[in-house]
Tab-separated table of C-alpha atoms in Angstrom:
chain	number	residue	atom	x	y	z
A	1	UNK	CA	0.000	0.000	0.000
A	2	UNK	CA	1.333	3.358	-1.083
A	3	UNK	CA	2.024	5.568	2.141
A	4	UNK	CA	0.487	8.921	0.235
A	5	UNK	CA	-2.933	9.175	-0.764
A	6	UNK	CA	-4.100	11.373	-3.164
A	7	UNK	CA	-8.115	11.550	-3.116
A	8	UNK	CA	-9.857	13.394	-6.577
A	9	UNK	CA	-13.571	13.541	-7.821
A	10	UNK	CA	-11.986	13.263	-11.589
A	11	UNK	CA	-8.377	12.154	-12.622
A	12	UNK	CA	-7.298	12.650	-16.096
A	13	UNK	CA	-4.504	10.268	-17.189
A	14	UNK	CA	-2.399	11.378	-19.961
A	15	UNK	CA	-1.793	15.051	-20.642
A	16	UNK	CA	-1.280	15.169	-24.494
A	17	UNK	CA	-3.911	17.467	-27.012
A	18	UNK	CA	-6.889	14.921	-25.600
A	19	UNK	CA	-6.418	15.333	-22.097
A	20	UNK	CA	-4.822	18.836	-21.668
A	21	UNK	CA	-8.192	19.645	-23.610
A	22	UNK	CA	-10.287	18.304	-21.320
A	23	UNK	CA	-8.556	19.858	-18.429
A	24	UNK	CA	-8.714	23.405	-19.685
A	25	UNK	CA	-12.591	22.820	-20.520
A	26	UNK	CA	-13.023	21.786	-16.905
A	27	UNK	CA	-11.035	24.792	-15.623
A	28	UNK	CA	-13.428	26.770	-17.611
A	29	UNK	CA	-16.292	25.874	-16.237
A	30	UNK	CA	-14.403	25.526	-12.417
A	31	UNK	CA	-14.401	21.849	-11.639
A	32	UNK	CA	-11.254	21.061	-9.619
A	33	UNK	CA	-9.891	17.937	-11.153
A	34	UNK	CA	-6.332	16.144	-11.210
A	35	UNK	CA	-4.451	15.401	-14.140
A	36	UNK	CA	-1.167	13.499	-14.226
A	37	UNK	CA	1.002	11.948	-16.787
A	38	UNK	CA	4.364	9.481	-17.206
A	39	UNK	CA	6.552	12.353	-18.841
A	40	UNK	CA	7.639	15.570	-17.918
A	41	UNK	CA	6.864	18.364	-20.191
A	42	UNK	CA	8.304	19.121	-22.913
A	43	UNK	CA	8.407	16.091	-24.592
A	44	UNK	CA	8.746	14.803	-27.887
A	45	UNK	CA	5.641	12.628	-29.281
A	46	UNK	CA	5.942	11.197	-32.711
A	47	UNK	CA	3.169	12.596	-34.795
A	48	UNK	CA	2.895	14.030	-38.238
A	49	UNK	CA	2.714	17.554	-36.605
A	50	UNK	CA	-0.364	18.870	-38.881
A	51	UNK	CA	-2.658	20.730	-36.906
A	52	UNK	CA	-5.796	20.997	-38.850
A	53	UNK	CA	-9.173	23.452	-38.452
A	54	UNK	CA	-10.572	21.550	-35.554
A	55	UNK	CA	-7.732	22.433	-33.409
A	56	UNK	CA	-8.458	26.019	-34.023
A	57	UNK	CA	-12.328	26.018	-33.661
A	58	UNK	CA	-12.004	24.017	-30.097
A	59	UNK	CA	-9.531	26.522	-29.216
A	60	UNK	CA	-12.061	29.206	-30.379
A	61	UNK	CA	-14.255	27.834	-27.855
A	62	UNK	CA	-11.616	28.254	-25.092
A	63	UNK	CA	-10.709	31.309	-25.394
A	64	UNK	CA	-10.095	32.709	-29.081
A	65	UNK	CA	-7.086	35.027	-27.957
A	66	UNK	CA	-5.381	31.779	-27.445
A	67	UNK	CA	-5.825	31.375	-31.476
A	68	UNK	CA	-4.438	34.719	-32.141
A	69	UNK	CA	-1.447	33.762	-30.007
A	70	UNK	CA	-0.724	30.370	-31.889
A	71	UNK	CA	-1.209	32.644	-35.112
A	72	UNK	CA	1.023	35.283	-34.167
A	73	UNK	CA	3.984	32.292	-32.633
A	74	UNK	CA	6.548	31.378	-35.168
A	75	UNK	CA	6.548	28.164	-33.701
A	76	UNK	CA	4.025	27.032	-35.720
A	77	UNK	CA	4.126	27.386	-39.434
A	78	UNK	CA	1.137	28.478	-41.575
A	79	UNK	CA	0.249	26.190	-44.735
A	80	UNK	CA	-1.551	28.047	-46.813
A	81	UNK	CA	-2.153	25.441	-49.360
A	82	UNK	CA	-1.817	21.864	-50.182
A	83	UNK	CA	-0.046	19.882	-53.369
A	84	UNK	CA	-0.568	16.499	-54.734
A	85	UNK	CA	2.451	14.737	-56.189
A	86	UNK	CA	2.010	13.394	-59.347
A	87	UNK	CA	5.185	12.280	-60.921
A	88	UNK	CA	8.503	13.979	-60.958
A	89	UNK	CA	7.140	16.582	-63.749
A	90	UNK	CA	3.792	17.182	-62.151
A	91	UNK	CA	2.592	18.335	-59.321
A	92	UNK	CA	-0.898	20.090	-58.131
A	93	UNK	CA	-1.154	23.005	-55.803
A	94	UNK	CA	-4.345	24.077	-54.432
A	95	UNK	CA	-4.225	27.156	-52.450
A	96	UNK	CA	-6.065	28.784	-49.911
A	97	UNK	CA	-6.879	33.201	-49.405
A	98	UNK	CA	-4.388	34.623	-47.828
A	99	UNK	CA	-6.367	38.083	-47.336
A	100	UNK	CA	-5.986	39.314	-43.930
A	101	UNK	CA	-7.491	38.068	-41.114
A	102	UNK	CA	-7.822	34.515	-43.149
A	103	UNK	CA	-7.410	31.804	-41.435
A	104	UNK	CA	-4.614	29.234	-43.179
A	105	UNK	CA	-5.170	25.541	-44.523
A	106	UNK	CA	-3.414	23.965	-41.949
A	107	UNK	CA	-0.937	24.749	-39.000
A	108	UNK	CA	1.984	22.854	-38.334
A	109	UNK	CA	4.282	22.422	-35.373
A	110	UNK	CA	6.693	19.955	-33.711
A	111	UNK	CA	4.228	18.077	-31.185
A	112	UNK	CA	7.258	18.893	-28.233
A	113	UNK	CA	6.217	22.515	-28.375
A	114	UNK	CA	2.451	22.456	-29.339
A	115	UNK	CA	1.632	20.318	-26.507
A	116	UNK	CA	3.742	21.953	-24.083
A	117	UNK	CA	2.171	25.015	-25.111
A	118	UNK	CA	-1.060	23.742	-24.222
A	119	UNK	CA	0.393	22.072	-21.323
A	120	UNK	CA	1.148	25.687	-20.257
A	121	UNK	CA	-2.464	26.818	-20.163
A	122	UNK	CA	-3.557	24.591	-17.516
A	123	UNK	CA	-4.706	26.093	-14.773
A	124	UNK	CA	-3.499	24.820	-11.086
A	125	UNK	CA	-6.589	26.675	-9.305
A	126	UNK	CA	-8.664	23.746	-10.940
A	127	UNK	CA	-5.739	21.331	-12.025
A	128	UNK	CA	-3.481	19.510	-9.816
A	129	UNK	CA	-0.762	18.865	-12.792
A	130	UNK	CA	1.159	15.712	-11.532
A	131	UNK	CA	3.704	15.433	-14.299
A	132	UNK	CA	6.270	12.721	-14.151
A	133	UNK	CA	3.669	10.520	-12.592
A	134	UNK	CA	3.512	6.926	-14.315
A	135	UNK	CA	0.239	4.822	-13.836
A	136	UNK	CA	0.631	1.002	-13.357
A	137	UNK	CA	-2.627	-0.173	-12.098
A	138	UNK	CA	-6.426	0.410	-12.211
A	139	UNK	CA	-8.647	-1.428	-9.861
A	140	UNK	CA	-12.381	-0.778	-9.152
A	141	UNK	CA	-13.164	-0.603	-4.873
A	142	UNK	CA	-17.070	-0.005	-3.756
A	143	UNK	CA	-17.446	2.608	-7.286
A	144	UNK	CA	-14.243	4.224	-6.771
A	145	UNK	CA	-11.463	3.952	-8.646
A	146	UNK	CA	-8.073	3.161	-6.843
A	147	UNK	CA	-4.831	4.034	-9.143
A	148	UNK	CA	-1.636	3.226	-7.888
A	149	UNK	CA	0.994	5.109	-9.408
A	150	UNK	CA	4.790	5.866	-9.463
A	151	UNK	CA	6.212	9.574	-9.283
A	152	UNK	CA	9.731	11.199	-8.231
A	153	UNK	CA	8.758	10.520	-4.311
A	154	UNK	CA	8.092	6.245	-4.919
A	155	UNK	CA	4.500	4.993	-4.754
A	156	UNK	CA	1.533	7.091	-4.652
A	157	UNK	CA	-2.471	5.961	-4.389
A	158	UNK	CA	-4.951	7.730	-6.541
A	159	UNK	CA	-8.495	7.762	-5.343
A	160	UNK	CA	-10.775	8.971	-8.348
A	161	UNK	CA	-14.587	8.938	-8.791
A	162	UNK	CA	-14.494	9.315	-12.587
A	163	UNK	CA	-11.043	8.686	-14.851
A	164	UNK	CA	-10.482	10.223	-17.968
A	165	UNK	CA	-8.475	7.814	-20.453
A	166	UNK	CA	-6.348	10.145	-22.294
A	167	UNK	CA	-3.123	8.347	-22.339
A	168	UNK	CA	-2.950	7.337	-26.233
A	169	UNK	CA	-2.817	3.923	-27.978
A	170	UNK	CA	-1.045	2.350	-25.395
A	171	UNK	CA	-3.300	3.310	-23.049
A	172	UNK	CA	-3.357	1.671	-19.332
A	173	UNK	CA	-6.968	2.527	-18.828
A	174	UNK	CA	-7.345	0.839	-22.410
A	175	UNK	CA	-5.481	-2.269	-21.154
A	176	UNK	CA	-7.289	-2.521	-17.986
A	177	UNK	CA	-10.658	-2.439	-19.657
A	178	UNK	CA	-9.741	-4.840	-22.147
A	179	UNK	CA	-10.135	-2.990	-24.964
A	180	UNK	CA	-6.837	-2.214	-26.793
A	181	UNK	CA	-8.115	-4.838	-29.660
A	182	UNK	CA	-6.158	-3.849	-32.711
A	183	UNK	CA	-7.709	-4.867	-36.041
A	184	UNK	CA	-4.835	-4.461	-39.151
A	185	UNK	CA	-7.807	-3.237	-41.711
A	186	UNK	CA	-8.686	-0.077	-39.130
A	187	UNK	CA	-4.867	0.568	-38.236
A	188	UNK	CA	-1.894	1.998	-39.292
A	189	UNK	CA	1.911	2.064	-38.864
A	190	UNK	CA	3.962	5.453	-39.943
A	191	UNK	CA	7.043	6.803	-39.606
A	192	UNK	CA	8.366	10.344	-39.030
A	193	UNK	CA	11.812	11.632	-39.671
A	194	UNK	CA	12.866	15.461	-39.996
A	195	UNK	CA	14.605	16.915	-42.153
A	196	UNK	CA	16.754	20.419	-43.323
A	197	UNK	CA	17.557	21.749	-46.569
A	198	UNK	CA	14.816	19.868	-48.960
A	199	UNK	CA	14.653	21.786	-52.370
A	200	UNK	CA	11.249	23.185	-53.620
A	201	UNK	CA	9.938	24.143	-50.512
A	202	UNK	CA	7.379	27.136	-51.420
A	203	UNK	CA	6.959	30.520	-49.080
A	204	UNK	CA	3.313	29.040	-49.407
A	205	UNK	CA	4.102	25.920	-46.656
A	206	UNK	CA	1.740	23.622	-48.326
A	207	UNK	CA	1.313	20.545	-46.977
A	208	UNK	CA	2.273	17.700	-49.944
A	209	UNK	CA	1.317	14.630	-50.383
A	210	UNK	CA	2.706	11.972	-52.619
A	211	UNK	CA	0.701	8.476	-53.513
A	212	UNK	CA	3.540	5.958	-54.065
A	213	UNK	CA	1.590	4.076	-57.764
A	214	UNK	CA	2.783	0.408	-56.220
A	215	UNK	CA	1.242	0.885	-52.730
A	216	UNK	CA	-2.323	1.327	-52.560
A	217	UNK	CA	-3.625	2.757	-49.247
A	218	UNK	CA	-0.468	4.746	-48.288
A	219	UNK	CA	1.105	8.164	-48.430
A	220	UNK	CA	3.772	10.100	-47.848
A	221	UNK	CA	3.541	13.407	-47.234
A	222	UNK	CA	5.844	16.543	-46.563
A	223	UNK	CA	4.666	19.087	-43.894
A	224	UNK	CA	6.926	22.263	-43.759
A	225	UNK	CA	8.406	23.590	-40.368
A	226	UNK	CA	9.875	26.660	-39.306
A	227	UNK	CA	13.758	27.270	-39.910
A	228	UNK	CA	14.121	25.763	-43.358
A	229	UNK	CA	12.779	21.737	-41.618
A	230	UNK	CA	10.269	19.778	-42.806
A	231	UNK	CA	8.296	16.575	-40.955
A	232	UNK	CA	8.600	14.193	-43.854
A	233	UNK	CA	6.406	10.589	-43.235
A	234	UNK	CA	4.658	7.438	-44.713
A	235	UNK	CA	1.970	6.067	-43.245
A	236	UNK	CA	0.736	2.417	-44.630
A	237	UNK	CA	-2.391	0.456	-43.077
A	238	UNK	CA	-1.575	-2.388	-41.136
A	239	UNK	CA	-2.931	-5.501	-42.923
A	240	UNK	CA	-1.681	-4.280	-46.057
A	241	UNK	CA	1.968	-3.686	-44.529
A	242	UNK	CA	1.921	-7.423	-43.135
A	243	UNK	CA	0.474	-9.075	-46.164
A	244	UNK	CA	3.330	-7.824	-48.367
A	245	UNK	CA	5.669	-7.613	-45.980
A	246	UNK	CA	6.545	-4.306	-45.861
A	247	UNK	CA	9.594	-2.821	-43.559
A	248	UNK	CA	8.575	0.693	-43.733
A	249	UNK	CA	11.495	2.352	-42.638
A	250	UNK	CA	13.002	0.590	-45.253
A	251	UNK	CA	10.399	1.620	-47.968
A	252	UNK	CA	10.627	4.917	-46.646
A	253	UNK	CA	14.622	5.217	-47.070
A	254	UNK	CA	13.999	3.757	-51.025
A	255	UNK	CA	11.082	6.346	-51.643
A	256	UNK	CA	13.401	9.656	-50.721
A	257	UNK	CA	16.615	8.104	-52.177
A	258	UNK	CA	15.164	6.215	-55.691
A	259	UNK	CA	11.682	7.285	-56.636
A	260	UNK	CA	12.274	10.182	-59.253
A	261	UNK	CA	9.726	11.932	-57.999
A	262	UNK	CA	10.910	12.263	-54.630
A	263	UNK	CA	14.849	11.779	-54.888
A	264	UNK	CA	16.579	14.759	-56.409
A	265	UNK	CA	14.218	17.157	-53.942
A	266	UNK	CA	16.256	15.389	-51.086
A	267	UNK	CA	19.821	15.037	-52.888
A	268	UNK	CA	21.113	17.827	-50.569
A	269	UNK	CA	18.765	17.708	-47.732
A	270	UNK	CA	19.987	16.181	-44.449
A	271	UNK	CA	18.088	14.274	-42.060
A	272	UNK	CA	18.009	15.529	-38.331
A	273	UNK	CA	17.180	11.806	-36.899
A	274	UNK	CA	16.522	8.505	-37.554
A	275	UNK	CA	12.644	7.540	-38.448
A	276	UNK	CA	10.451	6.399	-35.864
A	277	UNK	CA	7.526	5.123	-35.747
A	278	UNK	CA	3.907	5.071	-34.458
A	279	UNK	CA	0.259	3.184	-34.289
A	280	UNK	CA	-3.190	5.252	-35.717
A	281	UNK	CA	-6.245	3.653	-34.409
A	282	UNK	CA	-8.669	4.370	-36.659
A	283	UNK	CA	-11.798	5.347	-36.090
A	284	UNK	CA	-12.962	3.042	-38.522
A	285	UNK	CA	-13.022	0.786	-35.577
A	286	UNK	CA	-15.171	1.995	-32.512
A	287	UNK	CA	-14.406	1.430	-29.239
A	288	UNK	CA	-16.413	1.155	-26.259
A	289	UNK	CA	-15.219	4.366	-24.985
A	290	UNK	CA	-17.450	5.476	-21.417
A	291	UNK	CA	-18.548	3.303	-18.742
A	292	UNK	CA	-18.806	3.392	-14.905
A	293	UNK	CA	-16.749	5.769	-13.807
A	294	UNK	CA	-14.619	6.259	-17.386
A	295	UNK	CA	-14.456	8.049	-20.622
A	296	UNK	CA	-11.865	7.494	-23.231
A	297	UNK	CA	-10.247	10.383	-25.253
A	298	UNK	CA	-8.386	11.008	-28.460
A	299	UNK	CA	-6.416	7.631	-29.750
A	300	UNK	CA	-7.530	6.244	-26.623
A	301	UNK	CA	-10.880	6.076	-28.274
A	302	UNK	CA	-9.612	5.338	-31.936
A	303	UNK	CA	-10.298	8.706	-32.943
A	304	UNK	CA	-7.398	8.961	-35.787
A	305	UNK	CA	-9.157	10.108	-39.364
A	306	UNK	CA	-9.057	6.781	-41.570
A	307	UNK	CA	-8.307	8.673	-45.015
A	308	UNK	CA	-5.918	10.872	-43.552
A	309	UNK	CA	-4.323	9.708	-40.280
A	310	UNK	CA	-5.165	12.894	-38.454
A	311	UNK	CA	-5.444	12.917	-34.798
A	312	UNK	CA	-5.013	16.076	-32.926
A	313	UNK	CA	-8.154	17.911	-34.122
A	314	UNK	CA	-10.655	14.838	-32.788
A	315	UNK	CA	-8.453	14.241	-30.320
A	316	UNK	CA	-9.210	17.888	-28.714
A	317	UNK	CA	-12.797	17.506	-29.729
A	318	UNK	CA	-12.824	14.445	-27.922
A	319	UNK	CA	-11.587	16.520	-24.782
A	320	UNK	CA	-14.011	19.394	-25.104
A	321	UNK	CA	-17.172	16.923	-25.633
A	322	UNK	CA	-15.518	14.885	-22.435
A	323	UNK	CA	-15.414	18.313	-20.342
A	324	UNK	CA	-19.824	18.859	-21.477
A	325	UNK	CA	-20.543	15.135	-19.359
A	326	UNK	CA	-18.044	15.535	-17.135
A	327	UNK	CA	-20.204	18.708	-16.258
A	328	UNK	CA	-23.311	16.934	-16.292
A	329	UNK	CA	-21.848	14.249	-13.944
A	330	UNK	CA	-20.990	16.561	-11.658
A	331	UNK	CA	-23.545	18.448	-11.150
A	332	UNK	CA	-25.662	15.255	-10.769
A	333	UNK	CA	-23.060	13.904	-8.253
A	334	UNK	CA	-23.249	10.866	-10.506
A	335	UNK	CA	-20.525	9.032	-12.459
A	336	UNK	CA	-22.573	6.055	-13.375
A	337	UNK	CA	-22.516	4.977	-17.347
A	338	UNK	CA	-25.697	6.203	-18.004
A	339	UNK	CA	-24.363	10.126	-17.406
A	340	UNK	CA	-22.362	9.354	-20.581
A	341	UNK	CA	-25.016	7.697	-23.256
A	342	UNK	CA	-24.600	9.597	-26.476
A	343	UNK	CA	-21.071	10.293	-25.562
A	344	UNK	CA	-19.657	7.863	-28.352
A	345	UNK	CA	-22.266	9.404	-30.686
A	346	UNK	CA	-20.899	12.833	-30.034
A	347	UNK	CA	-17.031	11.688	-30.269
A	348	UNK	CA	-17.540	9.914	-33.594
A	349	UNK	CA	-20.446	11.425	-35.665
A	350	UNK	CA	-17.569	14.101	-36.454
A	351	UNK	CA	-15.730	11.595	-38.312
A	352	UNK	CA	-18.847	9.529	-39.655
A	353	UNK	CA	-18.127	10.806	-42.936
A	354	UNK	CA	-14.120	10.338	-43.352
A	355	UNK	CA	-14.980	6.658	-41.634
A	356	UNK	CA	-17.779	6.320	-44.840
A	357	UNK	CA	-15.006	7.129	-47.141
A	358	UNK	CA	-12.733	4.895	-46.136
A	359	UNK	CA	-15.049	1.948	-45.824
A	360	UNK	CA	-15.884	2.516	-49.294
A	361	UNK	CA	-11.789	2.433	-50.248
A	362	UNK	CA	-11.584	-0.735	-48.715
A	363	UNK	CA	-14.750	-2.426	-50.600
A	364	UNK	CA	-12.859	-0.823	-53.938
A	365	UNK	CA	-9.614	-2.383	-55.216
A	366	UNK	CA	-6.781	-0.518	-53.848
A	367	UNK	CA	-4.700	0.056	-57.081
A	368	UNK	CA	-8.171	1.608	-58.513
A	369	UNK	CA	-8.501	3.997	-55.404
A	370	UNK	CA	-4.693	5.179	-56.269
A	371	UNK	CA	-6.052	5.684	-60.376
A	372	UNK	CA	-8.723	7.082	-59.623
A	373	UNK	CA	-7.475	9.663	-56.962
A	374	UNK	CA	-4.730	10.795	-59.000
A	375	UNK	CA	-7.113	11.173	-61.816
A	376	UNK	CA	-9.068	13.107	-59.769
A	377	UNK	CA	-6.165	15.112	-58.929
A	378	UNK	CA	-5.222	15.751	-62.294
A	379	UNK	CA	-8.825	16.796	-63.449
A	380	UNK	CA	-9.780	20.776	-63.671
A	381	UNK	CA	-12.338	20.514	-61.254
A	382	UNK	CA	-10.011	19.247	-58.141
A	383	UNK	CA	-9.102	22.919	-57.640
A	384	UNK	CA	-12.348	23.957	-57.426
A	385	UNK	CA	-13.579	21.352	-55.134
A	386	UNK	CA	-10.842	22.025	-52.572
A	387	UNK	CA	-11.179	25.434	-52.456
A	388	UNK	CA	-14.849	25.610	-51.992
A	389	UNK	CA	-13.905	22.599	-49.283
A	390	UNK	CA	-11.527	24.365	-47.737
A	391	UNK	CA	-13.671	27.399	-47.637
A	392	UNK	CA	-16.101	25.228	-45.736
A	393	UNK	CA	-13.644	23.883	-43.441
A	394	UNK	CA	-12.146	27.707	-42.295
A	395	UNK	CA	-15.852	28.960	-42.110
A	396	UNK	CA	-16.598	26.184	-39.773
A	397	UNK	CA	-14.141	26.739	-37.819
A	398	UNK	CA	-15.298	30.013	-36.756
A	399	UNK	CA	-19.057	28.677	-35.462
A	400	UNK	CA	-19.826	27.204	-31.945
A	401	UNK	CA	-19.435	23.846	-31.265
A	402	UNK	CA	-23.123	21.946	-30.855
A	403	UNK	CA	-22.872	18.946	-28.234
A	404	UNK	CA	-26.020	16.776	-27.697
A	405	UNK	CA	-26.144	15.825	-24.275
């Protein structure tokens, strides 16, 4: 038995975009809560480092100065477009208004200073920010939930009446509950490795993509940072990768070294580590994500974008629609499952139409999704489809988010 005893009506567990969300959502509306997690702050977490529109409009609902600041911090770089690799010879940019005041395409920034940076907005008159505080078992006493947990001091008890399962793929609440099931057709391995110097980078940042024609179902992609870097990735899904046997680091090393379209852009670039590598739950693949006493958040809950392996944006969405039952729950002094029905409908009817998509991928033959996509790229009415999508995206952003209780 641990000799301290740390009692808490909610514990968050994990501290990333999902969690740190949730936390600042409960600070706004003054629930005292804990919130702990295994590393110390900053730290690096592999990730593509695209932060897309739903970052900005839960941040919006924060506080929108907080916006303005990530706008006006050169930490994060602006992509005001996005391009399509074709071949060597061809390649499509679609671009976004730059008009003042416009919001850009995307954001991007290394994940060990955007989460730190949201890290730093948590507020310790509600928050009691453990950090460096490593959870190694759940167990369920008389409705409460006893965590016993390891910090700089030794052994520590956690007594919570609700957790908050924001501690990624690898989750411990996900392991405790039994659910970290991992099916290969709703899961994907990538890598990420940065890099300095590649040729053809644009003032524009877009964010490119490149559609390798031999590997259906995968990308690479090319997401501009600040000081002349550049987070360059491939991301394959899982049953695909183990059916051909695929080593991706290695098929990542032959795509920037041999594939003409790739190669001579990184002929004088110069790599800043080696690649490593990373699990996306789709959410393709729902999880049981609330219970007695729990919630899950971001990859926890297999929230990662199926078509495009984005997790950040529903992984803070996750958090803010966690912090609207968590407020319920309190104020009913009740932390029973059914204070949480309709919170998996709320989590996942975001993505209901990126999951549709890439249902309907898999039912097509892979090498005829590639065809047809790049067709589609290479067709005059791509532009104008992205732009009025991405004009639909920015608006959106803007508007209040709707949660049905």
């Amino acid at each position: 038995m641990a000799s301290r005893v740390i009692e808490t009506n909610i514990l968050i567990i994990g501290a990333g975009p999902a969690g740190a969300t949730t936390s600042l959502f409960l600070t706004k509306q003054k629930i005292k809560h804990t919130i702990v997690d295994a590393a110390v702050f900053p730290r690096d977490k592999v990730c593509g480092d695209a932060i897309d529109l739903k970052v900005i409009r839960v941040l919006n609902q924060l506080d929108p100065a907080i916006v303005q600041e990530i706008l006006n911090d050169t930490h994060f770089t602006k992509a005001w477009g996005a391009s399509i690799i074709v071949s060597k010879d061809k390649k499509l940019d679609f671009d976004v208004d730059r008009s003042e005041n416009a919001l850009p395409f995307f954001l991007v920034s290394k994940r060990a200073y955007f989460d730190n940076f949201l890290v730093k907005k948590i507020d310790e008159t509600y928050a009691d920010f453990r950090q460096g505080t490593k959870v190694k078992k759940l167990t369920r006493v008389n409705g409460k939930w006893h965590i016993e947990a390891l910090d700089a001091s030794g052994d520590v008890m956690l007594i919570a009446n609700l957790i908050v399962g924001a501690d990624g793929d690898h989750s411990t609440v996900l392991r405790h509950l039994g659910e970290r099931k991992i099916d290969r057709k709703h899961y994907a391995g990538a890598l990420r490795q940065y890099w300095k110097g590649i040729s053809d980078l644009t003032e524009q940042n877009r964010m490119e993509v490149y559609l390798p024609k031999s590997l259906p179902l995968a990308y690479l992609w090319i997401f501009p940072l600040t000081h002349g870097e550049a987070n360059v990735g491939c991301g394959l899904v899982s049953d695909i990768m183990a059916e051909r046997s695929i080593d991706l680091k290695k098929l990542l090393h032959e795509l920037l070294t041999q594939d003409p379209a790739l190669a001579y852009r990184f002929r004088h670039a110069a790599p800043l580590e080696k690649p490593v590598g990373w699990g996306l739950p789709f959410a393709s693949k729902q999880r049981t994500v609330y219970g007695d006493g729990y919630l899950l958040t971001g990859d926890a809950a297999a929230l990662v974008c199926p078509t495009t392996g984005e997790g950040i944006g529903p992984g803070m969405m996750s958090g803010f629609i966690a912090a609207k039952f968590i407020q319920r729950a309190v104020k009913a002094n009740s932390f029973n499952k059914e204070m949480f029905v309709h919170y998996d409908r709320e989590i996942y009817r975001r993505l209901q139409d990126d999951v549709k998509k890439y249902k309907l991928l898999r039912k097509l033959s892979p090498q005829l999704y590639n065809a047809l996509l790049k067709l589609w790229a290479g067709s005059g009415v791509s532009g104008y489809f992205f732009k009025k999508s991405a004009a639909k995206w920015i608006e959106t952003a803007r508007k209040p988010i709707d949660v049905d209780l």
